[in-house]
Each structure stands twice: as structure tokens, then as C-alpha cells.
Coordinates of N, CA and C in Angstrom, one line a residue:
X565 N -15.6 27.0 47.6 CA -16.4 25.9 47.4 C -18.3 26.1 48.0
X566 N -19.0 26.6 46.9 CA -20.3 27.0 47.3 C -21.2 26.0 46.7
X567 N -21.9 25.4 47.3 CA -23.0 24.2 46.6 C -23.7 24.9 45.8
X568 N -24.3 26.3 46.1 CA -25.3 26.8 45.2 C -24.9 27.3 44.1
X569 N -23.4 27.4 43.8 CA -22.7 27.9 42.6 C -23.2 26.9 41.7
X570 N -23.6 27.1 40.4 CA -24.1 26.2 39.4 C -22.8 25.2 38.9
X571 N -21.7 26.1 39.1 CA -20.1 25.3 38.6 C -19.4 24.6 40.0
X572 N -20.4 24.3 40.8 CA -19.8 23.3 42.0 C -19.5 21.9 41.9
X573 N -20.3 21.4 41.0 CA -20.0 19.9 40.7 C -19.3 19.7 39.7
X574 N -19.0 20.7 38.9 CA -17.9 20.4 37.5 C -16.6 20.0 38.0
X575 N -15.9 19.4 37.4 CA -14.3 19.2 37.3 C -13.6 20.5 36.4
X576 N -12.6 20.4 37.1 CA -11.5 21.6 36.6 C -11.8 21.2 34.9
X577 N -11.5 20.2 34.7 CA -11.6 20.1 33.0 C -13.0 20.6 32.3
X578 N -14.0 20.0 32.9 CA -15.3 20.6 32.4 C -15.5 22.1 32.5
X579 N -14.7 22.5 33.7 CA -14.9 24.1 33.7 C -14.2 25.0 32.7
X580 N -12.9 24.3 32.4 CA -12.2 25.0 31.3 C -12.9 24.5 30.0
X581 N -13.5 23.5 30.0 CA -14.2 23.0 28.6 C -15.3 24.2 28.1
X582 N -15.6 24.5 29.3 CA -17.2 25.3 29.1 C -16.9 26.8 28.4
X583 N -15.9 27.1 28.2 CA -15.2 28.3 27.6 C -15.3 28.6 26.2
X584 N -15.3 27.1 25.6 CA -15.2 26.9 24.1 C -16.5 26.2 23.6
X585 N -17.7 26.3 24.5 CA -19.0 25.2 24.2 C -19.8 25.9 23.3
X586 N -19.4 27.2 22.8 CA -20.2 27.8 21.9 C -21.7 28.4 22.5
X587 N -21.7 28.8 23.7 CA -22.9 29.2 24.2 C -23.8 28.6 25.4
X588 N -22.9 27.4 25.5 CA -23.3 26.3 26.5 C -22.9 26.7 28.0
X589 N -23.8 27.5 29.0 CA -23.3 27.7 30.1 C -23.6 26.7 31.1
X590 N -22.6 26.8 32.1 CA -22.6 25.6 33.0 C -23.9 25.5 33.7
X591 N -25.0 26.2 33.8 CA -26.0 25.8 34.3 C -26.8 24.7 33.3
X592 N -26.9 25.1 32.3 CA -27.4 24.1 31.2 C -26.7 23.1 31.0
X593 N -25.5 23.0 31.6 CA -24.4 21.7 31.2 C -24.8 21.0 32.4
X594 N -25.1 21.6 33.5 CA -25.2 20.9 34.9 C -26.7 20.1 34.7
X595 N -27.9 20.7 34.2 CA -29.1 20.6 34.0 C -29.1 19.5 33.0
X596 N -28.4 19.4 31.9 CA -28.0 18.1 30.8 C -27.5 17.1 31.4
X597 N -26.6 17.4 32.7 CA -25.9 16.3 33.1 C -27.1 15.5 34.0
X598 N -28.0 16.2 34.7 CA -29.2 15.9 35.3 C -30.1 14.9 34.9
X599 N -30.2 15.3 33.5 CA -31.0 14.5 32.6 C -30.6 13.3 31.9
X600 N -29.2 12.8 32.3 CA -28.6 11.9 31.7 C -28.0 11.9 30.5
X601 N -27.7 13.0 29.7 CA -27.0 13.2 28.7 C -25.3 13.3 29.0
X602 N -24.7 13.0 27.9 CA -23.1 13.0 28.1 C -22.8 13.9 27.5
X603 N -21.8 14.9 28.0 CA -21.1 16.2 27.3 C -20.1 15.4 26.3
X604 N -20.1 15.6 25.0 CA -19.2 14.8 24.4 C -17.8 16.2 23.4
X605 N -16.7 15.6 23.6 CA -15.8 16.4 23.2 C -15.5 16.2 21.8
X606 N -15.8 16.8 20.9 CA -15.7 16.6 19.5 C -15.0 17.3 18.4
X607 N -14.2 16.6 17.9 CA -13.2 17.5 17.0 C -12.5 17.1 15.9
X608 N -11.7 18.0 15.6 CA -10.8 17.3 14.5 C -9.1 17.7 15.0
X609 N -8.4 16.4 15.1 CA -6.9 16.6 15.8 C -6.1 16.4 14.8
X610 N -5.1 17.7 14.7 CA -4.3 17.5 13.6 C -3.0 17.5 14.3
X611 N -2.0 16.3 13.7 CA -1.1 16.1 14.0 C 0.1 16.1 13.3
X612 N 1.0 17.1 13.5 CA 2.5 17.5 12.7 C 3.4 16.3 13.2
X613 N 4.2 15.5 12.6 CA 4.8 14.9 13.4 C 6.4 15.8 12.3
X614 N 7.0 16.2 13.4 CA 8.0 17.6 12.8 C 9.3 16.6 12.6
X615 N 9.8 15.8 13.6 CA 11.2 15.3 13.6 C 11.0 14.6 14.9
X616 N 12.3 13.7 14.9 CA 12.7 12.7 15.9 C 14.4 13.2 16.2
X617 N 14.8 12.8 17.1 CA 16.1 13.2 17.7 C 16.7 11.9 18.5
X618 N 17.9 11.8 18.3 CA 18.7 10.4 19.0 C 18.1 9.2 18.9
X619 N 17.7 8.8 17.8 CA 17.0 7.4 17.8 C 18.1 6.3 17.7
X620 N 18.0 5.1 18.5 CA 18.8 4.5 18.7 C 18.9 3.7 16.9
X621 N 20.6 3.4 16.8 CA 20.8 2.4 15.6 C 20.4 1.0 15.7
X622 N 19.6 0.8 14.6 CA 19.1 -0.2 14.4 C 19.7 -1.5 13.0
X623 N 20.3 -0.8 12.5 CA 21.1 -1.4 11.3 C 22.6 -1.5 11.8
X624 N 23.2 -2.6 10.8 CA 24.4 -2.9 11.0 C 25.2 -1.7 10.7
X625 N 25.3 -0.9 10.0 CA 25.8 0.3 9.7 C 25.7 1.6 10.5
X626 N 25.1 1.1 11.7 CA 24.9 2.2 12.7 C 23.8 3.6 12.4
X627 N 22.8 3.1 11.6 CA 22.0 3.9 11.4 C 20.7 3.2 11.4
X628 N 19.3 4.0 10.9 CA 18.1 3.5 11.2 C 17.5 4.0 9.7
X629 N 16.3 3.5 9.5 CA 15.2 3.8 8.3 C 13.7 4.1 9.1
X630 N 13.8 5.0 10.0 CA 12.6 5.3 10.7 C 11.4 5.8 9.9
X631 N 10.2 5.5 10.5 CA 9.0 6.2 10.2 C 8.1 6.0 11.4
X632 N 7.0 6.6 11.2 CA 6.3 6.8 12.5 C 4.9 6.0 11.9
X633 N 3.8 5.3 12.9 CA 2.6 4.9 12.5 C 1.7 5.5 13.6
X634 N 0.8 6.3 13.3 CA -0.2 7.1 14.1 C -1.5 6.4 14.3
X635 N -1.8 6.2 15.6 CA -3.1 5.4 15.5 C -4.0 6.1 16.7
X636 N -5.3 6.5 16.6 CA -6.6 6.9 17.7 C -6.7 5.5 18.2
X637 N -6.5 5.3 19.4 CA -6.6 3.9 19.6 C -8.1 3.6 19.9
X638 N -9.1 4.3 20.5 CA -10.3 3.9 20.4 C -11.1 3.9 19.1
X639 N -11.0 4.7 18.4 CA -11.5 4.6 16.8 C -10.9 3.9 15.9
X640 N -9.6 3.4 15.9 CA -8.8 2.5 15.4 C -8.5 3.2 14.0
X641 N -8.3 4.5 13.8 CA -8.0 5.6 12.7 C -6.6 5.4 12.6
X642 N -5.6 5.0 11.8 CA -4.4 4.7 11.2 C -3.9 5.7 10.4
X643 N -2.6 6.0 10.4 CA -1.8 7.0 9.5 C -0.4 6.5 9.4
X644 N 0.5 7.0 8.3 CA 2.0 6.3 8.6 C 2.7 7.4 7.7
X645 N 3.9 7.7 8.5 CA 4.6 8.7 8.0 C 5.5 8.0 6.6
X646 N 6.2 8.9 6.1 CA 7.1 8.1 4.8 C 8.5 7.8 5.9
X647 N 8.8 6.6 4.9 CA 10.4 6.0 5.5 C 11.4 7.0 5.3
X648 N 12.6 7.4 6.2 CA 13.4 8.3 5.6 C 14.9 7.4 6.1
X649 N 15.6 7.5 5.2 CA 16.5 6.3 5.2 C 17.8 6.7 5.8
X650 N 18.4 5.9 6.3 CA 19.9 6.0 6.9 C 20.2 7.2 8.0
X651 N 19.2 7.5 8.8 CA 19.1 8.7 9.7 C 19.0 8.4 11.1
X652 N 19.8 9.1 12.0 CA 19.2 8.8 13.5 C 18.3 9.9 13.8
X653 N 18.3 11.2 13.1 CA 17.5 12.5 13.3 C 16.7 12.5 12.3
X654 N 15.6 12.0 12.0 CA 14.9 12.4 10.9 C 14.0 13.6 11.0
X655 N 13.8 14.4 9.7 CA 13.1 15.3 9.8 C 11.6 14.8 8.8
X656 N 10.5 14.8 9.6 CA 9.3 14.7 8.4 C 8.7 15.8 8.0
X657 N 8.1 16.5 8.9 CA 7.0 17.7 8.4 C 5.9 17.1 8.0
X658 N 5.4 16.1 8.3 CA 4.1 15.5 7.9 C 2.9 15.7 8.8
X659 N 1.7 16.1 8.5 CA 0.8 16.5 9.1 C -0.9 15.4 8.6
X660 N -1.1 14.9 9.9 CA -2.3 13.8 9.5 C -3.6 14.6 10.5
X661 N -4.5 14.3 9.8 CA -5.8 14.7 10.6 C -6.8 13.6 10.9
X662 N -7.3 13.6 12.4 CA -8.1 12.7 12.7 C -9.6 13.2 13.1
X663 N -10.5 12.9 12.9 CA -11.7 13.0 13.5 C -12.0 12.4 14.8
X664 N -12.1 13.1 15.7 CA -12.2 12.5 17.0 C -13.7 12.8 17.4
X665 N -14.4 11.7 17.4 CA -15.7 11.7 18.3 C -16.0 12.0 19.7
X666 N -14.9 11.5 20.7 CA -14.8 11.4 21.9 C -13.6 11.5 22.5
X667 N -12.9 12.7 22.5 CA -11.9 13.4 22.7 C -11.2 13.1 24.4
X668 N -12.3 13.2 25.2 CA -12.0 13.0 26.8 C -11.9 11.3 27.0
X669 N -11.8 10.6 26.2 CA -11.7 8.8 26.1 C -11.0 8.5 25.0
X670 N -10.5 9.4 24.3 CA -9.2 8.8 23.1 C -7.7 8.8 23.5
X671 N -7.2 8.0 22.8 CA -5.8 7.9 22.9 C -4.9 8.1 21.7
X672 N -3.9 8.9 22.0 CA -3.2 9.2 20.6 C -1.8 8.3 20.5
X673 N -1.8 7.3 19.7 CA -0.4 6.3 19.9 C 0.4 6.6 18.9
X674 N 1.6 6.8 19.1 CA 2.8 7.0 17.9 C 3.8 6.0 18.2
X675 N 4.0 5.1 17.3 CA 4.7 4.1 17.3 C 6.0 4.6 16.3
X676 N 7.4 4.4 16.7 CA 8.3 4.5 15.8 C 9.0 3.2 15.3
X677 N 9.0 3.0 14.0 CA 9.6 1.6 13.2 C 10.8 2.1 12.8
X678 N 11.8 0.9 12.5 CA 12.7 0.7 11.7 C 12.4 0.1 10.5
X679 N 12.5 0.6 9.0 CA 11.9 -0.2 7.8 C 13.5 -0.8 7.4
X680 N 13.2 -2.0 7.1 CA 14.3 -3.3 6.8 C 13.7 -3.7 5.4
X681 N 14.7 -4.1 4.7 CA 14.7 -5.0 3.6 C 13.5 -6.2 3.7
X682 N 13.8 -6.7 4.9 CA 12.9 -8.0 5.1 C 11.9 -7.8 6.2
X683 N 11.5 -6.7 6.5 CA 10.5 -6.6 7.4 C 10.7 -5.2 8.4
X684 N 10.0 -5.1 9.5 CA 10.4 -4.0 10.2 C 10.6 -4.1 11.6
X685 N 11.1 -3.2 12.2 CA 11.4 -3.6 13.6 C 10.9 -2.1 14.5
X686 N 10.3 -2.7 15.7 CA 9.6 -1.5 16.1 C 10.9 -1.0 17.1
X687 N 10.7 0.6 17.2 CA 11.9 1.3 18.1 C 11.5 1.5 19.3
X688 N 10.1 2.0 19.2 CA 9.4 2.3 20.4 C 8.0 3.4 20.6
X689 N 7.5 3.8 21.4 CA 6.0 4.5 20.9 C 6.3 5.5 22.0
X690 N 5.0 6.3 21.6 CA 4.5 7.5 22.7 C 3.0 7.2 22.7
X691 N 2.5 7.2 23.8 CA 1.1 7.5 24.2 C 0.5 8.3 24.9
X692 N -0.4 9.2 24.4 CA -0.9 10.4 25.2 C -2.4 10.5 25.0
X693 N -2.8 11.1 26.2 CA -4.2 11.4 26.1 C -4.4 12.6 25.3
X694 N -5.6 13.4 25.0 CA -5.9 14.2 24.4 C -6.2 15.6 25.1
X695 N -6.0 15.3 26.5 CA -6.6 16.3 27.4 C -5.9 17.9 27.1
X696 N -4.5 17.9 27.1 CA -3.9 19.0 26.9 C -4.1 19.8 25.9
X697 N -4.1 18.9 24.7 CA -4.3 19.6 23.5 C -5.7 20.4 23.3
X698 N -6.7 19.4 24.0 CA -8.1 20.1 24.1 C -8.4 21.5 24.7
X699 N -7.4 21.4 26.0 CA -7.3 22.7 26.8 C -6.9 23.8 26.0
X700 N -5.4 23.6 25.6 CA -4.7 24.5 25.1 C -4.9 24.9 23.5
X701 N -5.7 23.9 22.8 CA -5.8 23.9 21.5 C -4.9 23.7 20.6
X702 N -3.6 24.1 21.0 CA -2.5 24.1 20.0 C -1.2 23.9 21.0
X703 N -0.4 23.1 20.4 CA 0.9 22.6 21.6 C 2.0 22.2 20.4
X704 N 3.0 22.8 20.8 CA 4.4 22.0 19.8 C 5.3 21.9 21.1
X705 N 5.6 20.3 21.1 CA 6.4 19.6 22.6 C 7.2 18.5 21.8
X706 N 8.0 18.2 22.6 CA 9.2 17.0 22.5 C 8.7 16.2 23.5
X707 N 8.5 14.9 23.1 CA 8.1 13.5 23.8 C 9.0 12.4 23.6
X708 N 9.1 12.3 24.8 CA 10.2 10.5 25.0 C 9.6 9.6 24.3
X709 N 10.3 8.9 23.7 CA 10.0 7.4 23.0 C 10.4 6.3 24.0
X710 N 9.1 5.7 24.7 CA 9.4 4.8 25.4 C 9.6 3.7 24.9
X711 N 10.4 2.8 25.5 CA 10.8 1.3 25.2 C 12.3 1.5 24.4
X712 N 12.9 2.6 24.1 CA 14.1 2.7 23.5 C 15.1 3.4 24.6
X713 N 16.4 3.1 24.5 CA 17.6 4.0 25.1 C 17.6 5.2 25.5
X714 N 17.3 5.8 23.9 CA 17.3 7.3 23.7 C 16.2 7.3 22.5
X715 N 16.0 8.7 22.7 CA 14.8 9.0 21.3 C 14.1 9.9 21.9
X716 N 13.7 10.8 20.8 CA 12.6 11.9 21.1 C 11.9 12.1 20.3
X717 N 10.5 12.4 20.2 CA 9.7 12.8 18.7 C 9.3 14.3 19.3
X718 N 9.4 15.0 18.2 CA 9.0 16.5 18.0 C 7.6 16.3 17.4
X719 N 6.4 17.0 17.9 CA 5.3 17.0 17.2 C 4.7 18.6 17.6
X720 N 3.9 18.7 16.9 CA 2.8 19.8 16.8 C 1.9 19.2 17.0
X721 N 0.9 19.8 17.7 CA -0.6 19.4 17.7 C -2.1 20.2 17.9
X722 N -2.8 19.9 17.1 CA -3.7 21.1 17.1 C -5.1 20.7 17.1
X723 N -6.1 21.5 18.0 CA -7.3 21.2 17.9 C -8.4 21.7 17.7
X724 N -9.6 21.2 16.8 CA -10.7 22.2 16.3 C -11.8 21.9 16.9
X725 N -12.5 22.2 18.0 CA -13.4 21.8 18.8 C -14.5 21.7 18.1
X726 N -15.7 20.5 18.2 CA -17.1 20.7 17.4 C -17.9 20.1 19.1
X727 N -17.8 21.0 19.9 CA -18.8 20.4 21.0 C -20.2 19.7 20.7
X728 N -20.7 18.9 20.9 CA -22.0 18.4 21.0 C -22.5 17.7 22.5
X729 N -23.6 17.8 22.5 CA -24.5 17.1 23.6 C -25.5 15.8 22.8
X730 N -25.3 14.7 23.5 CA -25.8 13.7 23.0 C -26.6 13.1 24.0
X731 N -27.8 12.0 24.0 CA -28.2 11.5 24.7 C -27.5 10.2 25.1

């Protein structure tokens, strides 16, 4: 920890992001921060909803008709997967793209629903920050579905950065 080092005042997230800023070095980032500018992590998030496993049955016949609603919380962008009938282990393989203006302050919410003839029932959801995908740029992982006794969502996330500095 050396206060004369220009990276001294940066968080580990900021240091990691400096590698992908397209030529912005830490000294200019520190100088821009001291002139009251914010570093904005902008880019395109591609979310591929691969599949789900072990979903709880919500119908009388022991199956579900699941679909996923994807929402970018801050910007309120929404997309929806197709409904797959009579399955507890659906495979969607659908990709959705979101333009993200401020990746460090955005949340991705994925809600799993059961489609019924007379409405829909919420099964559960996953909420995540974009920090990991911003740092790693591409991840494939399994996420537990909160609010259900069982259930996992398999996702592939890809980040295409477009960093900018704004006043």
C-alpha cells in the first residue's frame, strides 16, 4: 500500500476494470475522479437461458409449464422466454440482449413462472449483480432459484464492454 502509487485509491473492481478501458490509465482515472466525473461501465449483456432443473410441480398432474421473465431492474428492460409445457426440467436455449448504461449499479432479475390456462403462478427468482460477468466477460453457471423448495437455473452470460466517462 503506497499512497504515491496512482492505483492506491482505487478499489479492486476499478483496478480490474482498468484493463478493459481502451487506453484509460489509472492516473487519468484518478485525475478524472478528482474533477468530479464518474466512470461508467456501459455495455451489452447477453443472457442465454439454457435450462432449468428440478423445478417444483405446480399443476395437479405433477408437472409445470415454465417460462422465465428477465428484467434489468434499474432500466426496467424486460424479456420473456417461451413457455414449455409439462416439464420440470425445461431446455430453452434462448438468448436475450440488454443495453446496460451503468453496469455497476444494475441488477439482473430472472423470475420463473408457471403458465396456466387461467393465469400464471410465480415459482421463484434469481437476482444478481453484473459484477462477476463484467470482470470475467463470459460465464456459464447454475443459479439456485430463491423462493422454491428446489430448482436451479442454468445461464450463460456474456459482457461486451463499452466504457465511457461522463460528467
